[in-house]
């Protein structure tokens, strides 16, 4: 993303990150920490202990009123009607051309109030898209600018965070949340979600408490070796789990069916572009998003081409990295359905050379 | 950060250690810090004659990939085999165990024209 420093927005904890020696980079219009102690060290910290990501750049919308659920049902692909209070759902906003406006989390606060958590780079686009379809007067509020979000992730996260609240965190199942008193602050949303596959919670609270909250979490986690984690390790952690990243693996032109998001595309209800997506599901798709690992030496990167054994270009890499946990090079990309079975041989074009890889099942990393 | 006085430096953040008509080449401490954890050094030009500024290899960090450019013209005599198994040497010891190639220089004057440590420090604002 091309942004000059004058246009960059700041998260509440920007100075905290700078004082901790973070390498700061422009990301989705914000100056964000990409690394602190080093990507591999941060990655391992989250897998083995506990780390904290500032993801306050993410967007939050509140949808309220009689028809809030109806609007969410029409704009998202998953079935939000199955949500009970304090439950969360992964979903996406299909566009009317076969692609995806964004992927998001839907929180049911109560019967008539929902929170949508969207990607930072898509806040405006999502807002406009949902607003356009808001024909029944649902009250919509974009609270992104006032909310800070810390993802506290790793096997020790629950032990560290439990010190800061009387809410029993082990009573909050995966993809569930509670709202309550946390570190002396009312109405904090404590959500058993994340983007790492390492376990842990995401904590939503007002910007004004950001410094206090950060310090309390680090004090609570000190005995477990808690560390700040940048966006670099966030990307390697999510990729080891095979989680899609909007802008890389999914975008305005990729179909949720092709992207392997059929499990969040429910045809039992009406939603944007349902008919076309249903046809894809029934007739089958030409290409699919798959995970692969390198057999010969080389590291796949976003936009590298994928070839078959004869050298014909058959697809493109959407994400790739050296996996810090597995110590091998892994990636995801779109290939024709005929190459999508595990163990299919494919070749990644790295600097004009075809380097052998094989399709594997995701997640790459199994805890 | 350390920038030894006995080395020459390039705008591409490489260093050159001259021994007669032989040059040892690697990347600077600044460069390894910018790249982050290095996981693969891909050099397949051993034995080749390359011109000044030609690409002799690629260094891959977890998140980034960067080409390596010849700071001088010459023949690549040797590639540091140790980097195959320990690419992290480039992070830990960029001027020592992290060296990348040994080159027989075509024209030693090219090395003389490179930056001295003090000028390189100015370049990176150190």
Short mmCIF file of C-alpha atoms in Angstrom, two decimals:
data_model
loop_
_atom_site.label_atom_id
_atom_site.label_comp_id
_atom_site.label_asym_id
_atom_site.label_seq_id
_atom_site.Cartn_x
_atom_site.Cartn_y
_atom_site.Cartn_z
CA UNK A 1 0.00 0.00 0.00
CA UNK A 2 1.36 3.40 -1.00
CA UNK A 3 0.96 5.81 1.86
CA UNK A 4 3.05 8.77 2.84
CA UNK A 5 3.88 9.28 6.49
CA UNK A 6 1.62 12.37 6.66
CA UNK A 7 -1.43 10.25 5.88
CA UNK A 8 -0.62 7.47 8.35
CA UNK A 9 -2.96 6.98 11.27
CA UNK A 10 -1.73 6.03 14.73
CA UNK A 11 -2.86 3.31 17.09
CA UNK A 12 -3.08 4.38 20.75
CA UNK A 13 0.02 2.33 21.63
CA UNK A 14 2.27 3.63 18.85
CA UNK A 15 4.72 5.30 21.24
CA UNK A 16 4.81 2.17 23.39
CA UNK A 17 5.89 0.09 20.40
CA UNK A 18 8.55 2.62 19.41
CA UNK A 19 9.89 2.73 22.98
CA UNK A 20 10.11 -1.09 22.93
CA UNK A 21 12.34 -0.87 19.86
CA UNK A 22 9.80 -2.20 17.38
CA UNK A 23 10.47 -1.94 13.67
CA UNK A 24 7.48 0.12 12.52
CA UNK A 25 6.03 -0.14 9.02
CA UNK A 26 3.04 1.39 7.23
CA UNK A 27 0.26 -1.20 7.11
CA UNK A 28 -3.34 -0.56 6.04
CA UNK A 29 -2.88 3.15 6.64
CA UNK A 30 -1.42 2.78 10.13
CA UNK A 31 2.14 2.76 11.39
CA UNK A 32 2.33 -0.73 12.91
CA UNK A 33 5.00 -2.87 14.62
CA UNK A 34 6.26 -5.58 12.24
CA UNK A 35 8.83 -7.04 14.66
CA UNK A 36 10.52 -6.50 18.02
CA UNK A 37 13.02 -9.16 19.12
CA UNK A 38 13.08 -10.90 15.72
CA UNK A 39 10.46 -12.81 13.79
CA UNK A 40 11.53 -16.36 14.67
CA UNK A 41 11.90 -15.55 18.36
CA UNK A 42 8.47 -13.92 18.42
CA UNK A 43 6.89 -16.81 16.53
CA UNK A 44 8.29 -19.41 18.94
CA UNK A 45 7.22 -17.29 21.92
CA UNK A 46 3.59 -17.49 20.79
CA UNK A 47 3.72 -21.22 20.00
CA UNK A 48 5.36 -22.10 23.33
CA UNK A 49 4.44 -19.41 25.85
CA UNK A 50 2.53 -16.14 25.34
CA UNK A 51 2.85 -13.05 23.18
CA UNK A 52 0.85 -9.87 22.64
CA UNK A 53 -0.10 -8.41 19.26
CA UNK A 54 -1.49 -4.90 18.98
CA UNK A 55 -4.11 -5.27 16.27
CA UNK A 56 -5.96 -2.05 17.08
CA UNK A 57 -5.92 -1.14 13.41
CA UNK A 58 -8.69 -3.73 12.84
CA UNK A 59 -12.17 -2.31 12.29
CA UNK A 60 -15.24 -2.73 14.49
CA UNK A 61 -18.82 -1.94 13.47
CA UNK A 62 -21.84 -2.12 15.77
CA UNK A 63 -25.14 -3.09 14.11
CA UNK A 64 -28.18 -2.52 16.26
CA UNK A 65 -31.92 -2.78 15.97
CA UNK A 66 -34.88 -4.92 15.02
CA UNK A 67 -33.42 -5.81 11.62
CA UNK A 68 -29.73 -6.16 12.54
CA UNK A 69 -29.71 -9.95 12.13
CA UNK A 70 -31.60 -9.68 8.85
CA UNK A 71 -28.96 -7.30 7.45
CA UNK A 72 -26.11 -9.53 8.62
CA UNK A 73 -27.80 -12.55 7.06
CA UNK A 74 -28.07 -10.77 3.72
CA UNK A 75 -24.49 -9.43 3.61
CA UNK A 76 -22.58 -12.41 5.02
CA UNK A 77 -22.16 -15.96 3.75
CA UNK A 78 -22.32 -17.85 7.06
CA UNK A 79 -25.58 -18.38 8.97
CA UNK A 80 -25.61 -15.84 11.81
CA UNK A 81 -29.05 -17.06 12.90
CA UNK A 82 -27.40 -19.97 14.70
CA UNK A 83 -25.45 -17.62 16.96
CA UNK A 84 -26.46 -17.40 20.61
CA UNK A 85 -25.51 -14.44 22.81
CA UNK A 86 -21.75 -14.30 23.48
CA UNK A 87 -21.00 -16.46 20.43
CA UNK A 88 -18.76 -15.58 17.50
CA UNK A 89 -18.74 -16.68 13.89
CA UNK A 90 -16.15 -16.49 11.10
CA UNK A 91 -17.82 -15.31 7.92
CA UNK A 92 -17.30 -13.38 4.72
CA UNK A 93 -18.99 -10.64 2.75
CA UNK A 94 -19.48 -11.97 -0.79
CA UNK A 95 -19.67 -9.33 -3.53
CA UNK A 96 -22.07 -9.60 -6.47
CA UNK A 97 -19.33 -10.55 -8.96
CA UNK A 98 -18.19 -13.84 -7.44
CA UNK A 99 -15.49 -12.44 -5.17
CA UNK A 100 -15.14 -11.47 -1.51
CA UNK A 101 -15.45 -7.93 -0.13
CA UNK A 102 -13.82 -9.00 3.14
CA UNK A 103 -13.65 -11.78 5.71
CA UNK A 104 -14.78 -10.95 9.22
CA UNK A 105 -15.92 -12.06 12.65
CA UNK A 106 -19.55 -11.64 13.71
CA UNK A 107 -20.15 -11.22 17.48
CA UNK A 108 -23.67 -11.55 18.84
CA UNK A 109 -23.87 -9.14 21.78
CA UNK A 110 -27.61 -9.76 22.16
CA UNK A 111 -30.62 -10.50 19.98
CA UNK A 112 -30.63 -7.00 18.52
CA UNK A 113 -26.97 -6.01 18.64
CA UNK A 114 -23.97 -7.42 16.79
CA UNK A 115 -20.33 -6.42 16.44
CA UNK A 116 -18.54 -7.03 13.14
CA UNK A 117 -14.73 -7.14 13.21
CA UNK A 118 -13.21 -6.43 9.80
CA UNK A 119 -9.80 -6.03 8.22
CA UNK A 120 -8.16 -2.63 8.67
CA UNK A 121 -7.50 -2.20 4.97
CA UNK A 122 -11.19 -2.76 4.18
CA UNK A 123 -12.94 -0.62 6.81
CA UNK A 124 -14.26 1.96 4.36
CA UNK A 125 -15.07 -0.53 1.62
CA UNK A 126 -16.99 -2.78 4.06
CA UNK A 127 -18.82 0.16 5.62
CA UNK A 128 -19.97 1.38 2.21
CA UNK A 129 -20.93 -2.11 1.09
CA UNK A 130 -23.01 -2.92 4.18
CA UNK A 131 -24.54 0.59 4.27
CA UNK A 132 -25.71 0.19 0.68
CA UNK A 133 -27.58 -2.98 1.64
CA UNK A 134 -28.97 -1.46 4.86
CA UNK A 135 -32.47 -0.84 3.52
CA UNK A 136 -34.38 -1.43 6.76
CA UNK A 137 -32.84 1.24 8.97
CA UNK A 138 -30.41 -0.78 11.06
CA UNK A 139 -28.43 1.57 13.30
CA UNK A 140 -24.78 1.26 12.21
CA UNK A 141 -21.83 2.66 14.13
CA UNK A 142 -18.19 2.52 13.09
CA UNK A 143 -16.31 2.43 16.42
CA UNK A 144 -12.94 1.44 14.89
CA UNK A 145 -11.18 4.68 15.78
CA UNK A 146 -11.96 4.42 19.49
CA UNK A 147 -11.31 0.73 20.11
CA UNK A 148 -7.99 -0.88 20.92
CA UNK A 149 -7.54 -4.60 20.38
CA UNK A 150 -4.80 -6.76 21.87
CA UNK A 151 -4.47 -10.38 20.81
CA UNK A 152 -2.86 -12.26 23.69
CA UNK A 153 -1.91 -15.58 22.18
CA UNK A 154 -0.15 -18.74 23.23
CA UNK A 155 -0.62 -21.66 25.64
CA UNK A 156 0.17 -19.46 28.68
CA UNK A 157 -2.21 -16.63 27.68
CA UNK A 158 -5.05 -17.91 29.83
CA UNK A 159 -2.83 -18.11 32.94
CA UNK A 160 -1.57 -14.57 32.47
CA UNK A 161 -4.96 -13.01 31.70
CA UNK A 162 -6.84 -14.83 34.49
CA UNK A 163 -4.94 -12.66 36.99
CA UNK A 164 -6.69 -9.57 35.61
CA UNK A 165 -10.33 -10.64 35.87
CA UNK A 166 -12.81 -12.56 38.02
CA UNK A 167 -14.52 -13.91 34.91
CA UNK A 168 -13.51 -17.56 34.67
CA UNK A 169 -11.67 -17.63 31.37
CA UNK A 170 -11.82 -21.41 31.11
CA UNK A 171 -15.62 -21.00 30.90
CA UNK A 172 -15.24 -19.16 27.58
CA UNK A 173 -15.12 -21.77 24.78
CA UNK A 174 -13.42 -21.20 21.41
CA UNK A 175 -15.32 -18.63 19.33
CA UNK A 176 -17.17 -17.35 22.40
CA UNK A 177 -16.76 -14.19 24.46
CA UNK A 178 -17.75 -12.47 27.68
CA UNK A 179 -18.12 -8.79 28.41
CA UNK A 180 -17.18 -7.56 31.84
CA UNK A 181 -14.69 -6.20 34.32
CA UNK A 182 -11.08 -6.69 33.23
CA UNK A 183 -8.14 -4.95 34.87
CA UNK A 184 -10.56 -2.50 36.52
CA UNK A 185 -12.16 -1.54 33.21
CA UNK A 186 -15.90 -2.13 32.63
CA UNK A 187 -17.35 -3.70 29.48
CA UNK A 188 -14.14 -5.19 28.16
CA UNK A 189 -14.81 -7.83 25.50
CA UNK A 190 -12.77 -10.97 26.20
CA UNK A 191 -12.93 -13.18 23.14
CA UNK A 192 -11.56 -16.70 22.77
CA UNK A 193 -10.33 -16.12 19.24
CA UNK A 194 -7.07 -15.36 17.48
CA UNK A 195 -5.26 -15.87 14.24
CA UNK A 196 -2.42 -18.08 15.42
CA UNK A 197 -3.71 -21.54 16.29
CA UNK A 198 -1.81 -21.17 19.57
CA UNK A 199 -4.83 -20.51 21.80
CA UNK A 200 -5.45 -17.34 23.75
CA UNK A 201 -7.79 -14.38 23.79
CA UNK A 202 -8.48 -11.12 22.02
CA UNK A 203 -9.26 -8.19 24.30
CA UNK A 204 -11.32 -5.18 23.10
CA UNK A 205 -11.35 -1.95 25.15
CA UNK A 206 -11.37 1.85 24.71
CA UNK A 207 -8.19 3.58 23.49
CA UNK A 208 -7.98 5.63 26.69
CA UNK A 209 -7.05 2.51 28.69
CA UNK A 210 -4.52 1.19 26.19
CA UNK A 211 -1.31 1.98 28.10
CA UNK A 212 -2.73 0.75 31.39
CA UNK A 213 -4.01 -2.43 29.77
CA UNK A 214 -0.73 -3.18 27.98
CA UNK A 215 1.29 -2.69 31.18
CA UNK A 216 -1.06 -4.88 33.24
CA UNK A 217 -0.97 -7.70 30.69
CA UNK A 218 2.84 -7.61 30.54
CA UNK A 219 3.10 -7.60 34.34
CA UNK A 220 0.71 -10.56 34.53
CA UNK A 221 2.60 -12.46 31.85
CA UNK A 222 6.12 -11.70 33.07
CA UNK A 223 6.50 -15.07 34.83
CA UNK A 224 5.61 -16.83 31.56
CA UNK A 225 8.10 -14.88 29.46
CA UNK A 226 5.49 -12.73 27.72
CA UNK A 227 6.79 -10.70 24.74
CA UNK A 228 5.42 -8.17 22.25
CA UNK A 229 4.83 -9.73 18.82
CA UNK A 230 4.79 -7.95 15.47
CA UNK A 231 2.76 -8.40 12.31
CA UNK A 232 5.58 -10.44 10.75
CA UNK A 233 5.10 -13.33 13.18
CA UNK A 234 1.33 -12.88 12.98
CA UNK A 235 1.64 -13.75 9.30
CA UNK A 236 3.89 -16.80 9.77
CA UNK A 237 1.68 -18.10 12.61
CA UNK A 238 -1.54 -17.78 10.59
CA UNK A 239 0.06 -19.30 7.52
CA UNK A 240 1.18 -22.39 9.49
CA UNK A 241 -2.51 -22.86 10.31
CA UNK A 242 -3.60 -22.32 6.69
CA UNK A 243 -5.77 -19.33 7.67
CA UNK A 244 -6.58 -17.04 4.75
CA UNK A 245 -5.24 -13.49 4.69
CA UNK A 246 -7.43 -11.01 2.86
CA UNK A 247 -5.47 -9.34 0.07
CA UNK A 248 -3.23 -12.40 -0.30
CA UNK A 249 -5.29 -15.58 -0.41
CA UNK A 250 -8.72 -14.08 -0.90
CA UNK A 251 -9.79 -10.83 -2.55
CA UNK A 252 -12.48 -9.14 -4.64
CA UNK A 253 -12.05 -11.73 -7.39
CA UNK A 254 -11.63 -15.03 -5.50
CA UNK A 255 -14.68 -17.16 -4.79
CA UNK A 256 -15.27 -18.43 -1.24
CA UNK A 257 -15.89 -21.89 -2.73
CA UNK A 258 -12.52 -21.86 -4.53
CA UNK A 259 -10.85 -20.53 -1.37
CA UNK A 260 -12.03 -23.50 0.68
CA UNK A 261 -14.51 -21.33 2.57
CA UNK A 262 -17.47 -23.51 1.63
CA UNK A 263 -17.82 -24.31 5.34
CA UNK A 264 -18.78 -20.68 6.03
CA UNK A 265 -21.04 -20.43 2.96
CA UNK A 266 -24.50 -21.59 4.00
CA UNK A 267 -27.08 -22.00 1.24
CA UNK A 268 -29.93 -22.47 3.70
CA UNK A 269 -30.48 -18.67 3.76
CA UNK A 270 -30.54 -15.75 1.31
CA UNK A 271 -27.38 -13.67 0.82
CA UNK A 272 -25.47 -11.68 -1.80
CA UNK A 273 -24.63 -13.72 -4.90
CA UNK A 274 -26.04 -16.92 -3.40
CA UNK A 275 -27.22 -18.33 -6.75
CA UNK A 276 -23.83 -18.06 -8.47
CA UNK A 277 -21.96 -19.52 -5.49
CA UNK A 278 -24.46 -22.36 -5.20
CA UNK A 279 -23.89 -23.18 -8.85
CA UNK A 280 -20.13 -23.29 -8.19
CA UNK A 281 -20.67 -25.62 -5.29
CA UNK A 282 -22.94 -27.93 -7.25
CA UNK A 283 -21.04 -27.98 -10.55
CA UNK A 284 -17.60 -27.84 -8.97
CA UNK A 285 -14.94 -25.17 -9.40
CA UNK A 286 -12.05 -25.04 -11.85
CA UNK A 287 -9.44 -24.02 -9.31
CA UNK A 288 -8.91 -24.39 -5.58
CA UNK A 289 -6.77 -22.81 -2.90
CA UNK A 290 -4.37 -25.46 -1.58
CA UNK A 291 -1.51 -25.71 0.87
CA UNK A 292 1.84 -26.98 -0.34
CA UNK A 293 5.30 -27.60 1.02
CA UNK A 294 8.58 -27.35 -0.86
CA UNK A 295 10.38 -30.60 -1.61
CA UNK A 296 13.44 -29.01 -3.21
CA UNK A 297 15.09 -25.95 -1.73
CA UNK A 298 13.45 -22.57 -2.19
CA UNK A 299 10.94 -20.30 -0.49
CA UNK A 300 7.60 -19.57 -2.16
CA UNK A 301 6.36 -15.97 -2.13
CA UNK A 302 3.13 -14.15 -2.92
CA UNK A 303 2.57 -13.93 -6.72
CA UNK A 304 5.19 -16.52 -7.74
CA UNK A 305 3.85 -18.72 -10.52
CA UNK A 306 2.97 -22.40 -10.11
CA UNK A 307 3.77 -24.84 -12.94
CA UNK A 308 3.10 -28.49 -13.68
CA UNK A 309 5.81 -31.05 -14.52
CA UNK A 310 5.73 -30.04 -18.21
CA UNK A 311 6.43 -26.40 -17.35
CA UNK A 312 2.92 -25.13 -18.09
CA UNK A 313 1.86 -22.37 -15.73
CA UNK A 314 -1.18 -23.61 -13.79
CA UNK A 315 -1.57 -21.13 -10.94
CA UNK A 316 -0.14 -18.61 -8.55
CA UNK A 317 1.22 -18.57 -5.00
CA UNK A 318 -0.90 -16.42 -2.70
CA UNK A 319 1.16 -16.75 0.52
CA UNK A 320 4.52 -18.33 1.29
CA UNK A 321 7.21 -18.38 3.91
CA UNK A 322 9.82 -20.43 5.68
CA UNK A 323 7.81 -21.96 8.54
CA UNK A 324 9.56 -21.24 11.85
CA UNK A 325 7.80 -24.13 13.65
CA UNK A 326 8.25 -26.78 10.96
CA UNK A 327 11.56 -25.53 9.60
CA UNK A 328 10.42 -26.01 6.03
CA UNK A 329 9.15 -23.77 3.29
CA UNK A 330 5.35 -23.71 2.97
CA UNK A 331 2.79 -21.83 0.96
CA UNK A 332 -0.74 -21.58 -0.34
CA UNK A 333 -1.92 -20.93 -3.86
CA UNK A 334 -4.60 -21.54 -6.44
CA UNK A 335 -4.21 -24.60 -8.68
CA UNK A 336 -6.61 -26.40 -11.05
CA UNK A 337 -8.85 -28.82 -9.15
CA UNK A 338 -7.01 -31.73 -10.78
CA UNK A 339 -3.90 -30.73 -8.81
CA UNK A 340 -5.67 -30.09 -5.51
CA UNK A 341 -5.36 -33.56 -3.96
CA UNK A 342 -2.73 -34.12 -1.27
CA UNK A 343 0.63 -35.26 -2.67
CA UNK A 344 -0.01 -33.75 -6.14
CA UNK A 345 3.34 -32.69 -7.58
CA UNK A 346 3.61 -29.01 -8.48
CA UNK A 347 6.51 -26.68 -9.20
CA UNK A 348 7.04 -23.18 -7.88
CA UNK A 349 8.79 -20.78 -10.27
CA UNK A 350 11.50 -19.17 -8.16
CA UNK A 351 13.84 -16.85 -10.07
CA UNK A 352 13.09 -18.60 -13.39
CA UNK A 353 13.71 -22.06 -11.96
CA UNK A 354 11.01 -24.68 -11.38
CA UNK A 355 11.39 -25.89 -7.79
CA UNK A 356 9.51 -29.04 -6.80
CA UNK A 357 6.74 -28.91 -4.20
CA UNK A 358 3.79 -31.07 -3.18
CA UNK A 359 0.24 -30.31 -2.19
CA UNK A 360 -0.43 -31.04 1.49
CA UNK A 361 -3.44 -30.82 3.77
CA UNK A 362 -3.80 -27.75 5.92
CA UNK A 363 -3.18 -26.91 8.71
CA UNK A 364 0.54 -27.28 8.13
CA UNK A 365 1.15 -27.08 11.86
CA UNK A 366 -0.64 -29.43 14.20
CA UNK A 367 -0.45 -28.54 17.86
CA UNK B 1 26.25 -1.40 14.95
CA UNK B 2 29.67 -2.44 13.82
CA UNK B 3 31.27 -1.42 10.51
CA UNK B 4 34.89 -2.56 10.48
CA UNK B 5 37.41 -0.04 9.14
CA UNK B 6 39.28 -2.66 7.08
CA UNK B 7 36.28 -3.31 4.81
CA UNK B 8 34.82 -1.45 1.83
CA UNK B 9 31.06 -0.91 1.51
CA UNK B 10 28.44 -0.51 -1.24
CA UNK B 11 25.13 1.34 -1.50
CA UNK B 12 23.51 -2.12 -1.71
CA UNK B 13 24.69 -2.75 1.86
CA UNK B 14 27.39 -5.25 1.02
CA UNK B 15 30.93 -5.34 2.33
CA UNK B 16 34.15 -6.29 0.55
CA UNK B 17 37.37 -7.47 2.17
CA UNK B 18 40.29 -7.19 -0.25
CA UNK B 19 43.26 -9.57 -0.02
CA UNK B 20 45.53 -8.90 -3.02
CA UNK B 21 43.39 -9.62 -6.10
CA UNK B 22 40.90 -11.64 -4.06
CA UNK B 23 37.73 -10.15 -2.56
CA UNK B 24 35.51 -11.68 0.13
CA UNK B 25 31.95 -10.40 -0.05
CA UNK B 26 29.00 -10.38 2.35
CA UNK B 27 26.21 -8.14 3.62
CA UNK B 28 26.54 -5.54 6.37
CA UNK B 29 25.25 -5.68 9.91
CA UNK B 30 22.73 -3.01 8.92
CA UNK B 31 21.50 -5.15 6.00
CA UNK B 32 21.01 -8.29 8.08
CA UNK B 33 19.07 -6.27 10.65
CA UNK B 34 16.78 -4.85 8.01
CA UNK B 35 16.16 -8.29 6.48
CA UNK B 36 15.51 -10.06 9.78
CA UNK B 37 15.98 -13.79 10.33
CA UNK B 38 17.80 -15.15 7.29
CA UNK B 39 16.67 -18.64 6.30
CA UNK B 40 18.30 -19.29 2.93
CA UNK B 41 21.21 -17.92 0.95
CA UNK B 42 20.75 -19.00 -2.68
CA UNK B 43 23.96 -18.63 -4.70
CA UNK B 44 24.38 -20.70 -7.87
CA UNK B 45 27.05 -18.62 -9.62
CA UNK B 46 30.15 -20.47 -8.45
CA UNK B 47 32.71 -20.55 -11.28
CA UNK B 48 30.99 -17.77 -13.24
CA UNK B 49 32.53 -14.52 -14.47
CA UNK B 50 30.23 -11.70 -13.43
CA UNK B 51 30.35 -7.97 -14.07
CA UNK B 52 30.11 -5.20 -11.48
CA UNK B 53 26.43 -4.83 -10.34
CA UNK B 54 25.34 -8.20 -11.77
CA UNK B 55 23.25 -10.42 -9.47
CA UNK B 56 25.34 -13.20 -7.90
CA UNK B 57 22.67 -14.65 -5.64
CA UNK B 58 19.69 -14.05 -3.42
CA UNK B 59 19.24 -13.87 0.31
CA UNK B 60 15.92 -14.98 1.76
CA UNK B 61 14.68 -13.87 5.16
CA UNK B 62 11.42 -15.20 6.60
CA UNK B 63 9.43 -12.30 5.19
CA UNK B 64 11.62 -10.80 2.50
CA UNK B 65 13.86 -11.70 -0.37
CA UNK B 66 16.72 -9.56 -1.60
CA UNK B 67 19.11 -9.86 -4.55
CA UNK B 68 22.86 -9.79 -4.03
CA UNK B 69 24.91 -7.65 -6.43
CA UNK B 70 28.56 -7.95 -7.43
CA UNK B 71 30.40 -5.03 -5.81
CA UNK B 72 33.28 -5.66 -8.22
CA UNK B 73 33.74 -7.55 -11.50
CA UNK B 74 35.36 -10.96 -11.38
CA UNK B 75 35.10 -14.72 -11.14
CA UNK B 76 33.22 -16.35 -8.26
CA UNK B 77 35.87 -18.75 -6.95
CA UNK B 78 34.01 -20.06 -3.93
CA UNK B 79 30.63 -19.92 -2.19
CA UNK B 80 30.47 -20.19 1.61
CA UNK B 81 29.15 -23.76 2.04
CA UNK B 82 28.55 -23.13 5.74
CA UNK B 83 25.54 -20.99 4.86
CA UNK B 84 23.73 -24.05 3.45
CA UNK B 85 23.21 -25.45 6.92
CA UNK B 86 23.64 -22.24 8.95
CA UNK B 87 22.13 -19.31 7.03
CA UNK B 88 21.62 -17.59 10.39
CA UNK B 89 25.40 -16.97 10.46
CA UNK B 90 24.63 -13.96 8.26
CA UNK B 91 22.62 -12.51 11.16
CA UNK B 92 24.98 -13.55 13.92
CA UNK B 93 28.36 -12.87 12.33
CA UNK B 94 27.87 -10.92 9.07
CA UNK B 95 31.58 -10.07 8.63
CA UNK B 96 32.91 -13.47 9.70
CA UNK B 97 31.11 -16.82 9.37
CA UNK B 98 28.42 -15.04 7.35
CA UNK B 99 30.67 -14.23 4.37
CA UNK B 100 29.03 -15.22 1.07
CA UNK B 101 31.46 -15.44 -1.85
CA UNK B 102 35.16 -15.27 -2.66
CA UNK B 103 35.91 -13.48 -5.94
CA UNK B 104 38.98 -13.17 -8.13
CA UNK B 105 38.82 -9.51 -9.07
CA UNK B 106 39.22 -8.40 -12.67
CA UNK B 107 40.24 -4.87 -11.75
CA UNK B 108 41.35 -4.02 -8.23
CA UNK B 109 40.61 -0.33 -8.90
CA UNK B 110 36.88 -1.13 -8.67
CA UNK B 111 37.31 -2.07 -5.01
CA UNK B 112 39.24 1.12 -4.28
CA UNK B 113 36.29 3.14 -5.56
CA UNK B 114 33.91 1.66 -2.95
CA UNK B 115 32.90 3.46 0.25
CA UNK B 116 34.98 3.46 3.39
CA UNK B 117 33.24 2.70 6.71
CA UNK B 118 32.76 6.36 7.61
CA UNK B 119 31.01 7.13 4.31
CA UNK B 120 28.78 4.04 4.64
CA UNK B 121 27.73 5.12 8.12
CA UNK B 122 26.64 8.47 6.66
CA UNK B 123 24.67 6.63 3.95
CA UNK B 124 22.61 4.67 6.49
CA UNK B 125 22.32 7.63 8.85
CA UNK B 126 24.21 5.84 11.59
#
